[in-house]
Coordinates of C-alpha atoms in Angstrom, one line a residue:
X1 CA 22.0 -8.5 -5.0
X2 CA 22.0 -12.0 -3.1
X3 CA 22.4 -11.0 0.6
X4 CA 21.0 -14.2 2.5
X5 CA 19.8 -17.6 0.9
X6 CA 18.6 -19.6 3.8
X7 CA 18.2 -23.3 3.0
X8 CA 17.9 -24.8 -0.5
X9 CA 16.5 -28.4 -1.3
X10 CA 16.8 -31.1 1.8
X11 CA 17.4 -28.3 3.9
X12 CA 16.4 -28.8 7.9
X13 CA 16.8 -24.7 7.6
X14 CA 13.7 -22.8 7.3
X15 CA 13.5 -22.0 3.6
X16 CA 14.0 -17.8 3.1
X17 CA 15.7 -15.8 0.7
X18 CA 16.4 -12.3 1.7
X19 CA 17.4 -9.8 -1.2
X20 CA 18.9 -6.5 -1.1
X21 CA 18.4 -3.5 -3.5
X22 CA 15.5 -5.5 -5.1
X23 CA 13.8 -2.8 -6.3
X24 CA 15.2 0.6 -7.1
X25 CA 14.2 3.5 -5.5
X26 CA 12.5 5.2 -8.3
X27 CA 10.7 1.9 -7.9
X28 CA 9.8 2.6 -4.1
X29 CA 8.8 6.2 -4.7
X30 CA 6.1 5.4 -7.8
X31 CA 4.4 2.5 -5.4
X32 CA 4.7 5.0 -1.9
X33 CA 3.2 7.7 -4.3
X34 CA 0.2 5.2 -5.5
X35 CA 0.0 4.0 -1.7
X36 CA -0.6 7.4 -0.3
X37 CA -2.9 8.7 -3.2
X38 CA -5.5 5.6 -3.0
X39 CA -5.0 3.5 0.7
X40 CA -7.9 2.7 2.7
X41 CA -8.1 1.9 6.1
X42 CA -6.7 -1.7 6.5
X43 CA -7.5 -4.9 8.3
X44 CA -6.1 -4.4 11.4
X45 CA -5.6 -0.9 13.5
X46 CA -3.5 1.7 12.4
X47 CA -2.7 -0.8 9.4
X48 CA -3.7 0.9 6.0
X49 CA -3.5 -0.7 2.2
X50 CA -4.1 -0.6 -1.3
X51 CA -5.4 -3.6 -3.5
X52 CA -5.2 -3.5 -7.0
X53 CA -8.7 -4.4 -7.3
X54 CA -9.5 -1.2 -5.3
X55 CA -7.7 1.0 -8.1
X56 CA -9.7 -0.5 -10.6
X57 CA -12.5 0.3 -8.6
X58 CA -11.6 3.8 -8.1
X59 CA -11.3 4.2 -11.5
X60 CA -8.1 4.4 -10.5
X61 CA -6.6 1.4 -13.2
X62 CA -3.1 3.4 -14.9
X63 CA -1.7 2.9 -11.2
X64 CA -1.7 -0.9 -11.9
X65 CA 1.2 -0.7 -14.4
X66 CA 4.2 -0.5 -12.2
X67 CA 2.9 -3.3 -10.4
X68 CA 3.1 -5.2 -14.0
X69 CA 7.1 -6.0 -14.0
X70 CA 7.8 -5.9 -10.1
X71 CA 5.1 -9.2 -10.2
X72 CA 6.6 -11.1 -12.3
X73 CA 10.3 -10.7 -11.6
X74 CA 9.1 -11.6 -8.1
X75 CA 7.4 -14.6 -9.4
X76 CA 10.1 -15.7 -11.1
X77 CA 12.6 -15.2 -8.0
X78 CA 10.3 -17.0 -6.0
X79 CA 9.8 -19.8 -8.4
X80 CA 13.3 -20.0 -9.3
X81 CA 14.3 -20.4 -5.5
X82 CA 12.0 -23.1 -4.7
X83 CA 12.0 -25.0 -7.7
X84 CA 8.7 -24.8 -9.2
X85 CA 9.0 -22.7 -12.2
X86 CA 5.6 -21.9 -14.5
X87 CA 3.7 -23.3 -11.3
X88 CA 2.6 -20.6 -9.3
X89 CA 0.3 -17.5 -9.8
X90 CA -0.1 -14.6 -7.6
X91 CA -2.8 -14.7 -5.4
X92 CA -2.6 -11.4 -3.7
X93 CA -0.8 -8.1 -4.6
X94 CA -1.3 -5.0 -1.6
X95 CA 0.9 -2.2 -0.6
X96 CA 0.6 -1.8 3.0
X97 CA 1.7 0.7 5.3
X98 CA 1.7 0.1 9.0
X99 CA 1.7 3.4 11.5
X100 CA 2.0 3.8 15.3
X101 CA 0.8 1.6 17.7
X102 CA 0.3 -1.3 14.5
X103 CA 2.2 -4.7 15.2
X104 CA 1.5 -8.5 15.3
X105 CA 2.6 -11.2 17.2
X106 CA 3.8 -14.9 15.9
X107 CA 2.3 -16.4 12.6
X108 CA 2.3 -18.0 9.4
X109 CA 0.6 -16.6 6.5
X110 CA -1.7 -19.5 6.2
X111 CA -2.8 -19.4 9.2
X112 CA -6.4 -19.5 8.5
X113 CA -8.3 -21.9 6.7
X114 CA -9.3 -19.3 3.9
X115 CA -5.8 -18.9 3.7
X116 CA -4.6 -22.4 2.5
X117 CA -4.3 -21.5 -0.6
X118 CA -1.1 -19.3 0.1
X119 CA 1.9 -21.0 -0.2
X120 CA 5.0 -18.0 -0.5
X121 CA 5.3 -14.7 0.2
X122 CA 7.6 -12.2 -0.9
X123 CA 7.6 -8.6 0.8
X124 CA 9.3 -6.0 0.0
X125 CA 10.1 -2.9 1.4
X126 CA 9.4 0.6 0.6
X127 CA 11.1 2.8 3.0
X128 CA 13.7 2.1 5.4
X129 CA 13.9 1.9 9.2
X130 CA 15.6 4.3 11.1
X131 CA 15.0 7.2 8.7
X132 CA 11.5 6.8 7.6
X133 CA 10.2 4.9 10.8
X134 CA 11.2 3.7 14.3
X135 CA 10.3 0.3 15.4
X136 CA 8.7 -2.2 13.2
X137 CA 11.3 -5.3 12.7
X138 CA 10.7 -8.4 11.2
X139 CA 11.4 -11.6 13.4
X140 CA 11.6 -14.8 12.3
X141 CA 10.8 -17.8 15.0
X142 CA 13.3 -20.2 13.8
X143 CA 16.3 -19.8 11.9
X144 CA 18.8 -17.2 10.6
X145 CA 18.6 -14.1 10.1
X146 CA 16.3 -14.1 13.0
X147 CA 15.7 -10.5 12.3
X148 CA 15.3 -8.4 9.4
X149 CA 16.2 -4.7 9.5
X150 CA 13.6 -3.3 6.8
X151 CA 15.5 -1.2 4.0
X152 CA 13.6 0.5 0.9
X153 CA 14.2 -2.3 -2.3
X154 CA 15.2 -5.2 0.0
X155 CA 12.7 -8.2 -0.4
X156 CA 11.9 -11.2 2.1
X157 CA 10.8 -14.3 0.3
X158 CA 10.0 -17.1 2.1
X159 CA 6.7 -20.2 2.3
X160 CA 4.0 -19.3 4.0
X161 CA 3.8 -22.1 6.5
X162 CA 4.7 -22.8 9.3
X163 CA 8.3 -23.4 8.7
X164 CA 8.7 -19.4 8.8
X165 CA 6.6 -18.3 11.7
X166 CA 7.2 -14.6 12.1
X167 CA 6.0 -11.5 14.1
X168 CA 6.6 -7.8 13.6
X169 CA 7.3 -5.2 16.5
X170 CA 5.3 -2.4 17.2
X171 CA 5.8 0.9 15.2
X172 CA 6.9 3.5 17.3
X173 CA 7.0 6.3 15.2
X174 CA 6.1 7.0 11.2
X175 CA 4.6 4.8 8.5
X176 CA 6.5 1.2 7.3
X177 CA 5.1 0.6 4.0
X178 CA 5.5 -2.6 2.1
X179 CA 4.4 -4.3 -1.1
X180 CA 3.3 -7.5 -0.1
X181 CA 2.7 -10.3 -2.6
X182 CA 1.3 -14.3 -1.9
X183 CA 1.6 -16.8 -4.5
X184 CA 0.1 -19.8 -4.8
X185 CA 0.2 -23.5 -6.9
X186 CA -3.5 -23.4 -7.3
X187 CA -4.9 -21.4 -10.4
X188 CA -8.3 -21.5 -9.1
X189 CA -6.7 -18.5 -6.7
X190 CA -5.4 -16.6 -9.7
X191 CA -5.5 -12.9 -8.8
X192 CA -5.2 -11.9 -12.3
X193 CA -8.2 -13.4 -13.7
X194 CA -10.3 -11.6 -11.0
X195 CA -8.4 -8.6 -12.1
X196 CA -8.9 -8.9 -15.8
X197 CA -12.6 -9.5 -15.2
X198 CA -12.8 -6.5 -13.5
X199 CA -11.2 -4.3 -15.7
X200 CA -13.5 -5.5 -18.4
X201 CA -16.2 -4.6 -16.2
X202 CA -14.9 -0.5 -15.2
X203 CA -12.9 0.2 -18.4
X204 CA -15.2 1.1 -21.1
X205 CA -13.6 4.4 -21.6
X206 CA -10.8 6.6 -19.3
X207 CA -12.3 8.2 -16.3
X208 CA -10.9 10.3 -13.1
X209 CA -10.9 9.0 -9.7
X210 CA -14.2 8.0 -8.0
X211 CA -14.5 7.2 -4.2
X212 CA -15.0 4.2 -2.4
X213 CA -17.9 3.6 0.0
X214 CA -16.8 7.0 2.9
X215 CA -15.7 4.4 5.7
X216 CA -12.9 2.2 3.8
X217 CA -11.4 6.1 4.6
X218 CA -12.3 6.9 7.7
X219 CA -10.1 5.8 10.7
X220 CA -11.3 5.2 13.4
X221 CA -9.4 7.1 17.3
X222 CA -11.4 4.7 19.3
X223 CA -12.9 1.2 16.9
X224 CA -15.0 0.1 20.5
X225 CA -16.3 3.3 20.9
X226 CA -20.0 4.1 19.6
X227 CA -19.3 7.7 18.9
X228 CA -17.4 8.7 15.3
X229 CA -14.2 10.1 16.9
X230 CA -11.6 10.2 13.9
X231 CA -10.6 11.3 10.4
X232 CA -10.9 10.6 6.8
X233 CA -7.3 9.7 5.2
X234 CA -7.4 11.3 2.3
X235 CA -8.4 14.8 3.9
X236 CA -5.5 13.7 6.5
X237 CA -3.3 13.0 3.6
X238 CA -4.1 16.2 1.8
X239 CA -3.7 18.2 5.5
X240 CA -0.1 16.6 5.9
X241 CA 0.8 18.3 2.0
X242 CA -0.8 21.4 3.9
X243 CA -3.7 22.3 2.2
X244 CA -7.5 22.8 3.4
X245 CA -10.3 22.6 1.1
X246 CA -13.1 24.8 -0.4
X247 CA -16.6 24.0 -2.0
X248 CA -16.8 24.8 -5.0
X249 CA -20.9 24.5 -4.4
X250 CA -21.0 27.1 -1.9
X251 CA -18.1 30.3 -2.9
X252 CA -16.1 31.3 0.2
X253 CA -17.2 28.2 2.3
X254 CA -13.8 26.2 3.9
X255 CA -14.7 23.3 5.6
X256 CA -13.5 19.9 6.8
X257 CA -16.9 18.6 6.4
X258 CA -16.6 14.5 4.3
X259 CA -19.9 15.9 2.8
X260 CA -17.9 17.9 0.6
X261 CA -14.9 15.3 0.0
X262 CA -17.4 13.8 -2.7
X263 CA -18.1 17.0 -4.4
X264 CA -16.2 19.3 -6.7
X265 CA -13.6 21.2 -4.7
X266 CA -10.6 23.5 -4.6
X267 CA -7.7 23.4 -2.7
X268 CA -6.3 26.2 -0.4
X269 CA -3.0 26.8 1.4
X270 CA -2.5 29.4 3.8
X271 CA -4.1 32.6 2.3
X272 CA -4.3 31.0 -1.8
X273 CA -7.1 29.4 -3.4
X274 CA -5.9 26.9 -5.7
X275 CA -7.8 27.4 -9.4
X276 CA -7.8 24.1 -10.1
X277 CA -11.0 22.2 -9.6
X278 CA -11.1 18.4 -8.5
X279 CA -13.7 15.7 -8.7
X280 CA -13.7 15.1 -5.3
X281 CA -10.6 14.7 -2.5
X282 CA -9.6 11.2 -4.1
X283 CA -8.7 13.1 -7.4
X284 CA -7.0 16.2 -5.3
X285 CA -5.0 13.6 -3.2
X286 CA -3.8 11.8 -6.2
X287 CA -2.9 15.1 -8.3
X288 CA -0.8 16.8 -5.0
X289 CA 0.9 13.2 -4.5
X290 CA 2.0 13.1 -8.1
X291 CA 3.3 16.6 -7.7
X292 CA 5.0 16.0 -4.2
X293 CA 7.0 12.8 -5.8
X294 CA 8.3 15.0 -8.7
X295 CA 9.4 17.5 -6.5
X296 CA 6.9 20.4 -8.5
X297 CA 4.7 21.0 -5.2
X298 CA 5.4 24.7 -4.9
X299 CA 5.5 25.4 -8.4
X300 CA 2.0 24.7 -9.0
X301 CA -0.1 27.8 -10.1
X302 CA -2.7 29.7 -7.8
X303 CA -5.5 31.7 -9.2
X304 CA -6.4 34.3 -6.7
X305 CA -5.2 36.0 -3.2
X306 CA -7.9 35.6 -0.4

């Protein structure tokens, strides 16, 4: 599994370990399949992710068990590698997807002051270039391998300084999604407390999906613009699976409207109206995703000819 091991103790190198088959790709389907059902628009354009603390929010907390062992044999590759085993927590967990247009120039991933706190980084890689995406390579500033070549299950690891400034090209074509993780030596930056307190908080009893305020979804054709010119992801999401949806408020009404994606609603495709009825899109999206991944799409049942 060892591909690369850049630099180890009194190294001039910049220290990086790059991994291949990391994670399998049962692995890389489950978190692409979480990704899809629950991202929000993202910090940057064309850039979308999916915090943990936003599935607990979402009512959405099951999702956060295959993040459970991926974390901590991450942590424990990272701590191994640079020597500082039982001293680091994870300070950030995210699956993010970048899309076309998306792309950033040089960094580190400390390069803030409210960033600090972040001393390594591992990502890994979901899907793989050339056959899920075009463009999108990782470069490194200094050292070898200058570039990375992002396959699904491979896994960069390196400190989040600026020993491993780094940039990624623009994606050309199709959606690069990652699971991105920063640890960090200070347990006052612990995600997990956060997370536990907030499960404490939103897990009284099991509950289906609930929405998010409606612009963590909507993206955005023109941000500097004044006028709402774009599209709510999950509808998008739902669109791409190829279905439309129906009120389930107002019989024969089809509509893109987001005034219905909050409100109980069937799905239809083509000429079929879907029996099922959802909570809202969030619950649809999830439900079609789950189906999509297991390969069951087509063999889910339809209640009436329109």
């Amino acid at each position: 599994m060892l591909l690369s091991r850049e630099m180890g103790a009194g190294s001039l190198k910049p220290p990086r370990l790059i991994l291949h088959n990391f994670l399998t790709s049962e692995e890389c389907k489950e978190l692409e399949f979480i990704h899809k059902s629950s991202s929000t628009v993202g910090y940057r354009p064309n850039v979308f992710s999916t915090t943990l603390s936003h599935l607990i929010a979402t009512n959405s907390a099951p999702f956060l068990i295959p993040f459970v062992p991926i974390r901590e044999r991450l942590k424990e590759k990272v701590e191994h590698f640079f020597g500082c085993e039982y001293e680091l927590c994870v300070e950030f967990t995210g699956l993010i997807s970048w899309c076309r247009g998306a792309s950033i120039g040089w960094h580190s991933d400390d390069n803030r002051p409210y960033l600090k706190q972040r001393h390594f980084t591992a990502v890994c890689y979901l899907n793989s270039y050339g056959k899920d995406f075009k463009g999108g390579l990782f470069h490194f500033q200094d050292g070898e391998p200058a570039t990375l070549v992002p396959m699904a299950g491979d896994v960069a690891i390196y400190t989040a300084d600026s020993c491993n400034i780094h940039a990624v090209d623009e994606i050309i074509e199709g959606e690069r999604l990652t699971l991105t993780l920063w640890f960090s030596r200070d347990s006052a930056h612990d995600e997990d407390a956060k997370l536990i307190s907030l499960l404490s908080k939103n897990m009284p009893e099991l509950k289906l999906p609930m929405l998010a305020s409606s612009n963590m979804y909507w993206f955005s054709l023109d941000p500097a613009s004044h006028q709402q010119l774009g599209f709510d992801i999950c509808l998008a999401r739902m669109h791409v699976l190829g279905f439309d949806i129906c009120s389930c408020q107002a019989e024969g009404l089809f509509s893109d409207s987001t005034e219905l994606l909050m409100e109980p609603l069937q799905l239809v495709r083509g000429n079929e109206l879907f029996k099922q009825e959802f909570v809202n899109i969030l619950h649809a999206l999830q439900v079609f995703s789950l189906l999509q991944m297991l390969n069951n799409l087509d063999q889910y049942s339809v209640s009436s000819q329109m």
